[in-house]
Short mmCIF file of C-alpha atoms in Angstrom, two decimals:
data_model
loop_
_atom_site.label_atom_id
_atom_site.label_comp_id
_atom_site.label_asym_id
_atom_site.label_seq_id
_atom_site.Cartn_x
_atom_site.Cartn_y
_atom_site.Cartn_z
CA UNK L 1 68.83 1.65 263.08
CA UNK L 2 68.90 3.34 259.47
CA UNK L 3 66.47 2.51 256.82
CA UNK L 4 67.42 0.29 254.18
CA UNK L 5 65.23 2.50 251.95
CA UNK L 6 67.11 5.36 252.78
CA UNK L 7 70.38 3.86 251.28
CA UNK L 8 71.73 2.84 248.46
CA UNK L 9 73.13 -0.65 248.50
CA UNK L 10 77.19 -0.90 248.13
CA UNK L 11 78.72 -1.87 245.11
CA UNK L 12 81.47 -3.63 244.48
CA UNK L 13 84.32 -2.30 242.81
CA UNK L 14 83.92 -4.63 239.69
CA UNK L 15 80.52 -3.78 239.42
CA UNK L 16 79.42 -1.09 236.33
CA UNK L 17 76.64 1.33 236.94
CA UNK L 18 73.94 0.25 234.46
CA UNK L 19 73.09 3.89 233.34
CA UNK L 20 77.02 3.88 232.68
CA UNK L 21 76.45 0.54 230.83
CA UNK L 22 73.86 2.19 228.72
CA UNK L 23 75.87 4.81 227.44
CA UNK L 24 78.72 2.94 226.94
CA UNK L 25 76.91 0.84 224.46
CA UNK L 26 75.40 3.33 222.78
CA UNK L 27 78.60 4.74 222.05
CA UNK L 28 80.03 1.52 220.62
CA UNK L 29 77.34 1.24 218.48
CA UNK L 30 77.91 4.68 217.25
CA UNK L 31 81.45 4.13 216.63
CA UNK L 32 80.51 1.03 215.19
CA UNK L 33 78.16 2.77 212.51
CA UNK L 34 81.33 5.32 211.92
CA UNK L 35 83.58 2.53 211.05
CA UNK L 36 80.94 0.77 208.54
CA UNK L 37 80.85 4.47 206.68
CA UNK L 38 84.14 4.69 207.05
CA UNK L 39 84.54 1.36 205.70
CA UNK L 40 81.92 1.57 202.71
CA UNK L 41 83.88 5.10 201.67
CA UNK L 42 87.28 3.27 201.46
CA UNK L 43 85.93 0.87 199.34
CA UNK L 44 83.81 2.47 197.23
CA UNK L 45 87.47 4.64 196.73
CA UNK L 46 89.34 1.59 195.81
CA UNK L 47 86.50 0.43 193.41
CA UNK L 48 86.89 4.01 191.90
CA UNK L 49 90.96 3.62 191.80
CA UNK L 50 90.05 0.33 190.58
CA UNK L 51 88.06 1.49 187.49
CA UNK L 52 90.49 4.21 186.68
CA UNK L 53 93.29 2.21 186.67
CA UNK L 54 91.34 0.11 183.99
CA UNK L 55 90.74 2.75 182.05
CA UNK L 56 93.90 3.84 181.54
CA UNK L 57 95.44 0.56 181.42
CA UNK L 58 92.74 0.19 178.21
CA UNK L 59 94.10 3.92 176.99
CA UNK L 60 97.37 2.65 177.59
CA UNK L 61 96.90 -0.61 175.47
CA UNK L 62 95.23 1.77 172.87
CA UNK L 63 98.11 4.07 172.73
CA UNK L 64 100.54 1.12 172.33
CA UNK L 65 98.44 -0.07 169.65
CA UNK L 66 98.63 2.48 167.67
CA UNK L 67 102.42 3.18 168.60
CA UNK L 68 103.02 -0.11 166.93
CA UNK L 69 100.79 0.70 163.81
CA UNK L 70 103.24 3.98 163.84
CA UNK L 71 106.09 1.81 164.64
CA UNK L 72 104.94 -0.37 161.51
CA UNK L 73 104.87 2.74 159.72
CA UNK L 74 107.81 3.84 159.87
CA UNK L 75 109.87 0.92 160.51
CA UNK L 76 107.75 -1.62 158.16
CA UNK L 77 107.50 -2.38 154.82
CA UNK L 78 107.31 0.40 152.22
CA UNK L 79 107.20 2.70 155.92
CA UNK L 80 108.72 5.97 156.37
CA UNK L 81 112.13 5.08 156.81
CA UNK L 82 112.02 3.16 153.74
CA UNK L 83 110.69 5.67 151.88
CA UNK L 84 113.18 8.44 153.18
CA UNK L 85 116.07 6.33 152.17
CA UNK L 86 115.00 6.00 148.82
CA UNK L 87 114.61 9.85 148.41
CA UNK L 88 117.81 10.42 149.69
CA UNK L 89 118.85 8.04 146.89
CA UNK L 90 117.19 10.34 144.59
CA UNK L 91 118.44 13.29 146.35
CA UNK L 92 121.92 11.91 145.92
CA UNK L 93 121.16 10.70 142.15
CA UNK L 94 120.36 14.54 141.42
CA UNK L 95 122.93 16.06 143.34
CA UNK L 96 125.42 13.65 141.49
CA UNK L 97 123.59 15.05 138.14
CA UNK L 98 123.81 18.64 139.13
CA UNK L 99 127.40 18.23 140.31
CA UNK L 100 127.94 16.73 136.47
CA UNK L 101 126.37 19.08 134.86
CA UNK L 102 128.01 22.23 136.70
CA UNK L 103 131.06 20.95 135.64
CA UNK L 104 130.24 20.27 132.02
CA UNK L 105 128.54 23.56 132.38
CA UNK L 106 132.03 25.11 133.69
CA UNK L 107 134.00 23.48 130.86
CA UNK L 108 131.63 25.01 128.07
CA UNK L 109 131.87 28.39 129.93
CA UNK L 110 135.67 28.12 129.86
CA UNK L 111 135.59 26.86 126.20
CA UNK L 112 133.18 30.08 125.26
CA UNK L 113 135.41 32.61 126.89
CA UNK L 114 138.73 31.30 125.72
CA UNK L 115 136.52 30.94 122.02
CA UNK L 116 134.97 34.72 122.52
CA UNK L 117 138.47 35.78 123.79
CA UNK L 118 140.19 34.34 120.85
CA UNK L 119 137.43 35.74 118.19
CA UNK L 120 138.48 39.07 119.77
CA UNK L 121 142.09 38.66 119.35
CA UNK L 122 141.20 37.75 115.50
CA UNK L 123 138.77 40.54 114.72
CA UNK L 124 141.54 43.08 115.89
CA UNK L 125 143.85 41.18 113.71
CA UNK L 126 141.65 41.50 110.66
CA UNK L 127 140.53 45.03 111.25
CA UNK L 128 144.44 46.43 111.77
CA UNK L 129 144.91 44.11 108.44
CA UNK L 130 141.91 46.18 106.81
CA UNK L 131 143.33 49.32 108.26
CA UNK L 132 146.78 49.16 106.50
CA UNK L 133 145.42 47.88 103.06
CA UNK L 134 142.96 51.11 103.22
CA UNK L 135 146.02 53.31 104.14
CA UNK L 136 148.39 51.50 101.80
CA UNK L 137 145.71 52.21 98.86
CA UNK L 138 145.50 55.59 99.72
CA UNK L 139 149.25 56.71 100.22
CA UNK L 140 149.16 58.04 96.47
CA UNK L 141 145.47 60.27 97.66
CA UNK L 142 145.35 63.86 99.13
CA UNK L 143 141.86 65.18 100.84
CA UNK L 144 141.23 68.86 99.96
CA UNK L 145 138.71 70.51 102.01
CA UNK L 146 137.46 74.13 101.81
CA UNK L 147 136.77 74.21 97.90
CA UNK L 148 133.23 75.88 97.16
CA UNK L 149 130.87 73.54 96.02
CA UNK L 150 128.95 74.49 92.75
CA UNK L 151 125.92 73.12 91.18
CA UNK L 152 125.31 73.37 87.52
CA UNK L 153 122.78 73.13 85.10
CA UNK L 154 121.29 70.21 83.31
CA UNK L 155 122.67 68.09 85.92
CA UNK L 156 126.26 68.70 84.99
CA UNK L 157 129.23 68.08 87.19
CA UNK L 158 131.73 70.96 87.98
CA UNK L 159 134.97 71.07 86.52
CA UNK L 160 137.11 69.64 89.11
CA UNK L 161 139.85 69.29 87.03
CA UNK L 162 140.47 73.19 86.40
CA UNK L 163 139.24 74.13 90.17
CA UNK L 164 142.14 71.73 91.39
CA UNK L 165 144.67 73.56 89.15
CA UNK L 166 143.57 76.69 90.57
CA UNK L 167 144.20 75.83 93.97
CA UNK L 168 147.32 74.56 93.78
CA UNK L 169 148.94 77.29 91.72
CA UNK L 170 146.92 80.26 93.03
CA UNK L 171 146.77 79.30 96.74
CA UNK L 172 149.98 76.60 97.17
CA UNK L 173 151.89 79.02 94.51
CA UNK L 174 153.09 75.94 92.74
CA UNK L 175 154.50 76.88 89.45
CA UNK L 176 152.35 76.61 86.42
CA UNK L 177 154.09 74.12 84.35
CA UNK L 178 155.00 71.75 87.14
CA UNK L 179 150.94 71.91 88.01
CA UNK L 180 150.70 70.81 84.05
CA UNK L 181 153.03 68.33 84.66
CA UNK L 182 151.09 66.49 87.37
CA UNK L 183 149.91 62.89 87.22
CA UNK L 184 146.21 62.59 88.63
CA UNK L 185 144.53 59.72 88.32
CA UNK L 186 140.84 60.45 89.88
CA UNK L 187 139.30 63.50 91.23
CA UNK L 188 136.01 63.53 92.62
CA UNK L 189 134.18 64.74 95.55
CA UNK L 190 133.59 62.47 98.49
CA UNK L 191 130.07 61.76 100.15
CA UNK L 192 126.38 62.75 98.53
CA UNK L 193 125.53 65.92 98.03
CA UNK L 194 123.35 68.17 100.69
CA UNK L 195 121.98 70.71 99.98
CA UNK L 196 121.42 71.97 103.87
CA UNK L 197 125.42 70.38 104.29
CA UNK L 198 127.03 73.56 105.85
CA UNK L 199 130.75 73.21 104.35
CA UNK L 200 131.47 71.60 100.80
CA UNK L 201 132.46 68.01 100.60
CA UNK L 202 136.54 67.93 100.65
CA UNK L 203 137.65 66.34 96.93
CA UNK L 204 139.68 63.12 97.05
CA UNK L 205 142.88 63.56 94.33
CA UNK L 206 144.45 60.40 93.38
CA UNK L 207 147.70 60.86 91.86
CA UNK L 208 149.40 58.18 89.05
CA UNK L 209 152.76 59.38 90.87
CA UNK L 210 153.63 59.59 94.35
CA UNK L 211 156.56 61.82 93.45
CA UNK L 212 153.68 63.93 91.96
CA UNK L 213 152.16 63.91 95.10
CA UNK L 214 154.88 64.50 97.62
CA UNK L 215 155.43 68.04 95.29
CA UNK L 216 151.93 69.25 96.42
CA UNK L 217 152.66 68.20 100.20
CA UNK L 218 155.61 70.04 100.35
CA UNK L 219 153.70 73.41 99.58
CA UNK L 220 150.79 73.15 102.75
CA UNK L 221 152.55 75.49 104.72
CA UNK L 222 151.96 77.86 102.11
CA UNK L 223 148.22 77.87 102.83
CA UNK L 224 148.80 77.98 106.80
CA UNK L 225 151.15 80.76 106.12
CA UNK L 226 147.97 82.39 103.80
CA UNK L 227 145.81 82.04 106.31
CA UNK L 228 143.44 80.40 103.83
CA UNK L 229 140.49 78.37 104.01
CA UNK L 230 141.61 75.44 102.26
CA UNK L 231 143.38 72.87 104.10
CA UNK L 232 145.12 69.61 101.94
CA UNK L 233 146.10 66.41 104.03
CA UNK L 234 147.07 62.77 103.39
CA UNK L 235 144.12 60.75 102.14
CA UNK L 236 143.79 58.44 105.49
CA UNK L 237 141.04 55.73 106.75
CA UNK L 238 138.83 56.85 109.07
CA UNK L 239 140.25 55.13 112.05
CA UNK L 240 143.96 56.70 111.55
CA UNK L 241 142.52 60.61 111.18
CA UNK L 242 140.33 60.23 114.41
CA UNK L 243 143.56 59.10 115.86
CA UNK L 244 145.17 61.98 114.50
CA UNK L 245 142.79 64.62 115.33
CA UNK L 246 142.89 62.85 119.40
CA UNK L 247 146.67 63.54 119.13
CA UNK L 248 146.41 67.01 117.88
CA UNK L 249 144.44 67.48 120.96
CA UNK L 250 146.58 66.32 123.23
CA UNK L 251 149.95 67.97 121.62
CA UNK L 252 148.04 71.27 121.70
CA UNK L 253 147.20 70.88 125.68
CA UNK L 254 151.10 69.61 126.51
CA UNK L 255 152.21 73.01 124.30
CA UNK L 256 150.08 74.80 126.79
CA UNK L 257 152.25 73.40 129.71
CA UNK L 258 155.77 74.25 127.35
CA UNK L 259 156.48 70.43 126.63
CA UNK L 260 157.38 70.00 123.48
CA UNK L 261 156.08 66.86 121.02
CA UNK L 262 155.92 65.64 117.75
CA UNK L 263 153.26 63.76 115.93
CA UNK L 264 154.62 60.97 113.76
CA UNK L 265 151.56 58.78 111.73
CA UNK L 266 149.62 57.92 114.68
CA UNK L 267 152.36 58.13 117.49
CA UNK L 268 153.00 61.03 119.84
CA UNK L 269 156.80 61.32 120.85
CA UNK L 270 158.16 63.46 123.62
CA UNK L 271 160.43 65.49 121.96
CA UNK L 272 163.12 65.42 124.76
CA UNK L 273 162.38 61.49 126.88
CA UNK L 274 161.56 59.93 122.85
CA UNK L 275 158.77 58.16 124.37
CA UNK L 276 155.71 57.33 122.95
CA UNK L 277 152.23 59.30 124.70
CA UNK L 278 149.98 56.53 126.06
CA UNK L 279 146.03 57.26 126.89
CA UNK L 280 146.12 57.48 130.60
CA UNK L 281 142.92 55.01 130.75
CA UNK L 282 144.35 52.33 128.41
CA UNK L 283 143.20 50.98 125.16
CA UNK L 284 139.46 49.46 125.45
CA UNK L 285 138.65 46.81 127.54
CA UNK L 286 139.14 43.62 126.21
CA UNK L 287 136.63 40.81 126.03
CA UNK L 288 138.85 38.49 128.61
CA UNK L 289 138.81 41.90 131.14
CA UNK L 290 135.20 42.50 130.65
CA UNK L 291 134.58 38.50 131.28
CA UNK L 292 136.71 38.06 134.33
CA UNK L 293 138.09 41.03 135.62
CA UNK L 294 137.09 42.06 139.14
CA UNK L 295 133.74 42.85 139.66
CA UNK L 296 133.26 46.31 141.28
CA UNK L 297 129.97 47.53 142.45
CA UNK L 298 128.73 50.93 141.41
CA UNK L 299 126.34 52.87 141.12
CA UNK L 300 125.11 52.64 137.00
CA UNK L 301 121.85 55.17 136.40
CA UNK L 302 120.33 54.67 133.21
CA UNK L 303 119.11 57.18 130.38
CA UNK L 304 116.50 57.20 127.85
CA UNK L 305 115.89 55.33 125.17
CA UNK L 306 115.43 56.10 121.40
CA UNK L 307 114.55 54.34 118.17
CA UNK L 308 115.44 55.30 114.36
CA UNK L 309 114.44 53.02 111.29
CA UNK L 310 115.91 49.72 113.09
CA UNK L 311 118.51 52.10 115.09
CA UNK L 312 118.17 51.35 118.66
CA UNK L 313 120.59 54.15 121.23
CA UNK L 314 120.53 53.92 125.12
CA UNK L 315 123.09 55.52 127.46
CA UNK L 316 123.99 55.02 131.08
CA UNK L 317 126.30 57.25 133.34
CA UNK L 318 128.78 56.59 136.33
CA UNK L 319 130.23 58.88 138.74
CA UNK L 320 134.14 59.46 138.00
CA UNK L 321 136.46 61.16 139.67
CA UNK L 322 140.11 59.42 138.43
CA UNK L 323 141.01 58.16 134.97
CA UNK L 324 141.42 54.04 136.93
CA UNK L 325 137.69 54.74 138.03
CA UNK L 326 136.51 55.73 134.10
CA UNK L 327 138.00 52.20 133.20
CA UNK L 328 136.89 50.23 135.77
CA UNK L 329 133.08 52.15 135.45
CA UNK L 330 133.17 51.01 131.67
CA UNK L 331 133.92 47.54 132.51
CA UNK L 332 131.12 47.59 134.42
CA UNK L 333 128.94 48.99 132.23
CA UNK L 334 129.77 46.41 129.51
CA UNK L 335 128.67 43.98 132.38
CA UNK L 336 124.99 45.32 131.75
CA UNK L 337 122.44 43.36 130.65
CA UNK L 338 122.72 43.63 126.50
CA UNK L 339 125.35 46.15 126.47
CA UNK L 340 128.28 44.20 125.15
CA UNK L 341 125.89 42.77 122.35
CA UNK L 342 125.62 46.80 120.99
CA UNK L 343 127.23 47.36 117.63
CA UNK L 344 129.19 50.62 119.18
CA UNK L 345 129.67 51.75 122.56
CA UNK L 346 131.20 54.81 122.48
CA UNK L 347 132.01 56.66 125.78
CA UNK L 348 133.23 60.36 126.79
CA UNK L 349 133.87 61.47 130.18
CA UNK L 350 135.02 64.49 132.50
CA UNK L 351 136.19 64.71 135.81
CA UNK L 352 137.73 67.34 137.84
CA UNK L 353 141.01 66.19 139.56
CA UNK L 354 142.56 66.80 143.15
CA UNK L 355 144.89 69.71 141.86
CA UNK L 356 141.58 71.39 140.25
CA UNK L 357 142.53 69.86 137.11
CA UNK L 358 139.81 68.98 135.09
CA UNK L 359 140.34 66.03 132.62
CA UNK L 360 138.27 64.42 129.86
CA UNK L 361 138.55 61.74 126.90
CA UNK L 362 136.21 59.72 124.50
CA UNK L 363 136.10 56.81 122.56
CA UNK L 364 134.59 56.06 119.18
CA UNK L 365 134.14 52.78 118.91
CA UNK L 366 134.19 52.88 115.31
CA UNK L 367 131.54 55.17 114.90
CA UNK L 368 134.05 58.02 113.85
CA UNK L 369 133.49 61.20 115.09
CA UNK L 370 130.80 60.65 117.58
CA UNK L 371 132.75 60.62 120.77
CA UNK L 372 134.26 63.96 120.15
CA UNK L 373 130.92 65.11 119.80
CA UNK L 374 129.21 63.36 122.47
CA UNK L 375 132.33 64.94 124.81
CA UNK L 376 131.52 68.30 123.19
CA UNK L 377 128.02 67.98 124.32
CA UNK L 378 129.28 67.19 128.01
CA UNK L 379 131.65 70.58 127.63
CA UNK L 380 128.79 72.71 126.67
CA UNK L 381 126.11 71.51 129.35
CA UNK L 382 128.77 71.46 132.02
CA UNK L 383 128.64 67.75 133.06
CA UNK L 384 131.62 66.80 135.01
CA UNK L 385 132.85 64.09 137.29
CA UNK L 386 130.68 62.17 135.03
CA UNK L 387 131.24 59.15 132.58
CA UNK L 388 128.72 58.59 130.50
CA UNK L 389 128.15 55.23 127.75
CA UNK L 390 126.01 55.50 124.38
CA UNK L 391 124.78 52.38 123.01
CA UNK L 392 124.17 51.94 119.38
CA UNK L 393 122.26 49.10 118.06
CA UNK L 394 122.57 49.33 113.94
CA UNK L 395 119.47 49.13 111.92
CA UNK L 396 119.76 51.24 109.19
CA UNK L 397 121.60 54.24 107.65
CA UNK L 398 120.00 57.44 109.31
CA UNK L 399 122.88 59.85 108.60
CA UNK L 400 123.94 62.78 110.71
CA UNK L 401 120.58 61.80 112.92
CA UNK L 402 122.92 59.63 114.61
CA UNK L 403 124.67 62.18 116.23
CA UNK L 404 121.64 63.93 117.36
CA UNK L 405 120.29 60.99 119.29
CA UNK L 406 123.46 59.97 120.84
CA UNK L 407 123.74 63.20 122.19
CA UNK L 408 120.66 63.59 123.81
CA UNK L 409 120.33 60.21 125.05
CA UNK L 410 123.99 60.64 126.76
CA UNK L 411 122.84 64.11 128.59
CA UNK L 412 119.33 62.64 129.69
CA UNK L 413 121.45 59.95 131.32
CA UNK L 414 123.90 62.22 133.04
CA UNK L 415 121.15 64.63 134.23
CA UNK L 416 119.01 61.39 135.73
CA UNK L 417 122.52 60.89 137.50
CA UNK L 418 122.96 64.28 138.83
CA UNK L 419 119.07 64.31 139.96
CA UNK L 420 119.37 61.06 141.64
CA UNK L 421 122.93 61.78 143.85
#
């Protein structure tokens, strides 16, 4: 028989081992434990969710707080959108002002041209007016130039009288008694006297006759044919002799080329077409061209400046290289800040053309003489391609110091332009 000690009783196949039972429990109650953490860590999650979502939902009802105090302020009363509209009411008040005012400011513009274009038109009337009643009041006056100038004692004047009589029967060979027989109404010498003048002032005769006169005319080729130094012309105003002498000029350079012209008061003809010579650049720029002509843009370099006893001369020069380009230049130069205001603006200019040509001019202005000089001046220092503008603002009377300064303001202007290109 076995020994009940020496086995283990049978189980059943329900039965659990208790060991088994033991750890089965403790593992529940492990698992258990998990879930609680588990648990307690989800919630305390939530509760954080929980308290953020708060939080923003109080940002959030901050944020639309103050969107509506923005809202307010720009949508309210007296807000932003209020307030723009009524600057763009402004705006469109002054824009409505400015737009009147440009055009009243148009009109008046348009009024002071047509007004400074007219003035133009009537100053050129009166001074061709002026012009004529000068040369009609000296029709009956010869010039005679080249007489030696004598200075007696005590103040007294030479005898004019017997030095005219000389001339014209010794050196015109008009006959004595028709020399007797002449009608003068004046003599005298023209301008003050210098002593450091180089030639002798020319004498002014008046005659009572013009038939008297037109006897003495008649015998200039006599001195041309003498060779002498005593020329006699037709008492002219200044503005018809500069003319003259321009012409001369010109006649002399178409001889050179065989074309043949004739000089008639202040007109060159072409001896075989009979048409009248015309300055290749035009007359001077009127006011209206200056005003609203095109506007061109050069290059205008400036020169120096110089003051005389209330005399005021500035120059500026342009590169030229055609006689369109020397108007069109001066036009633009009259644009210039105070230029057009200047009591003269005299010009002279050079250029050499495409056939080697060289060409040159000048303009007075009124102040006789000068431009010839001032061109003179370009000649001798070699300027070409070169227009060059003098400026005179009149103060007083400084004499033959005029032509000094123009000069050397018009070459310190065309030397700044040579140094600059």
């Amino acid at each position: 028989m076995s020994n009940p000690s020496n086995h283990s009783k049978k189980r059943g196949l329900g039965e659990i081992d208790p060991v088994d039972r033991q750890s089965s429990n403790e593992e529940k109650t492990g698992e258990n434990k998990m879930e609680n953490f588990q648990m307690r860590d989800v919630m305390q999650g939530i509760s954080n969710i929980q308290n953020t979502l708060a939080n923003l939902l109080l940002r959030i009802d901050g944020q639309g707080r103050q969107l509506d105090a923005v809202t307010n302020e720009i949508s309210g009363k007296h807000g932003i959108e209020e307030r723009l509209e009524n600057v763009q009411h402004q705006a469109n008040d002054t824009m409505y002002i400015i737009n009147d005012l440009q055009k009243k400011t148009e009109r008046e513009l348009s009024r002071m041209k047509d007004y400074v274009v007219r003035l133009e038109y009537c100053i050129k009337t009166q001074n061709d007016q002026i012009t004529e009643l000068k040369a009609r009041s000296m029709e009956d006056n010869i010039i005679i130039s080249g007489v030696e100038e004598s200075r007696t004692e005590m103040g007294k004047s030479e005898n004019l009288a017997k030095m005219i009589s000389h001339v014209f029967s010794s050196e015109m060979n008009i006959a004595a008694e028709t020399v007797d027989n002449l009608q003068i109404y004046k003599l005298f010498r023209m301008g003050e006297y210098d002593r450091q003048r180089k030639f002798p002032r020319p004498i002014c005769v008046q005659f009572a006759n013009r038939a008297h006169k037109e006897i003495v005319m008649r015998h200039i080729k006599v001195l041309k044919d003498k060779k002498s130094p005593i020329r006699v012309s037709q008492h002219q105003p200044e503005e018809l002799r500069e003319r003259r002498k321009h012409l001369y000029k010109v006649q002399k350079q178409y001889a050179q080329r065989n074309i043949e012209t004739t000089l008639k008061g202040t007109k060159l003809i072409f001896t075989k077409s009979k048409l009248v010579y015309k300055d290749k650049i035009g007359s001077r720029p009127t006011a209206e061209e200056i005003i609203n002509g095109e506007e061109v843009k050069i290059a205008i370099t400036p020169g120096k400046t110089t003051e005389d006893n209330g005399n005021r001369f500035a120059a500026h020069a342009v590169p030229v290289d055609s006689y369109k380009q020397v108007r069109r230049s001066f036009v633009e130069v009259m644009r210039s800040d105070s230029i057009a205001s200047a009591s003269h603006n005299i010009f002279a200019f050079r250029f050499t053309g495409n056939d080697g040509t060289t060409h040159d001019g000048s303009d007075d202005d009124g102040e006789h003489g000068v431009g010839r000089l001032l061109l003179k001046a370009l000649i001798d220092n070699d300027v070409k391609n070169t227009l060059v503008v003098v400026s005179r603002w009149y103060g007083n009377k400084i004499g033959p110091r005029r032509f000094k300064h123009i000069n050397e303001v018009g070459l310190s202007a065309a030397r700044n332009m040579s140094g600059s290109t």
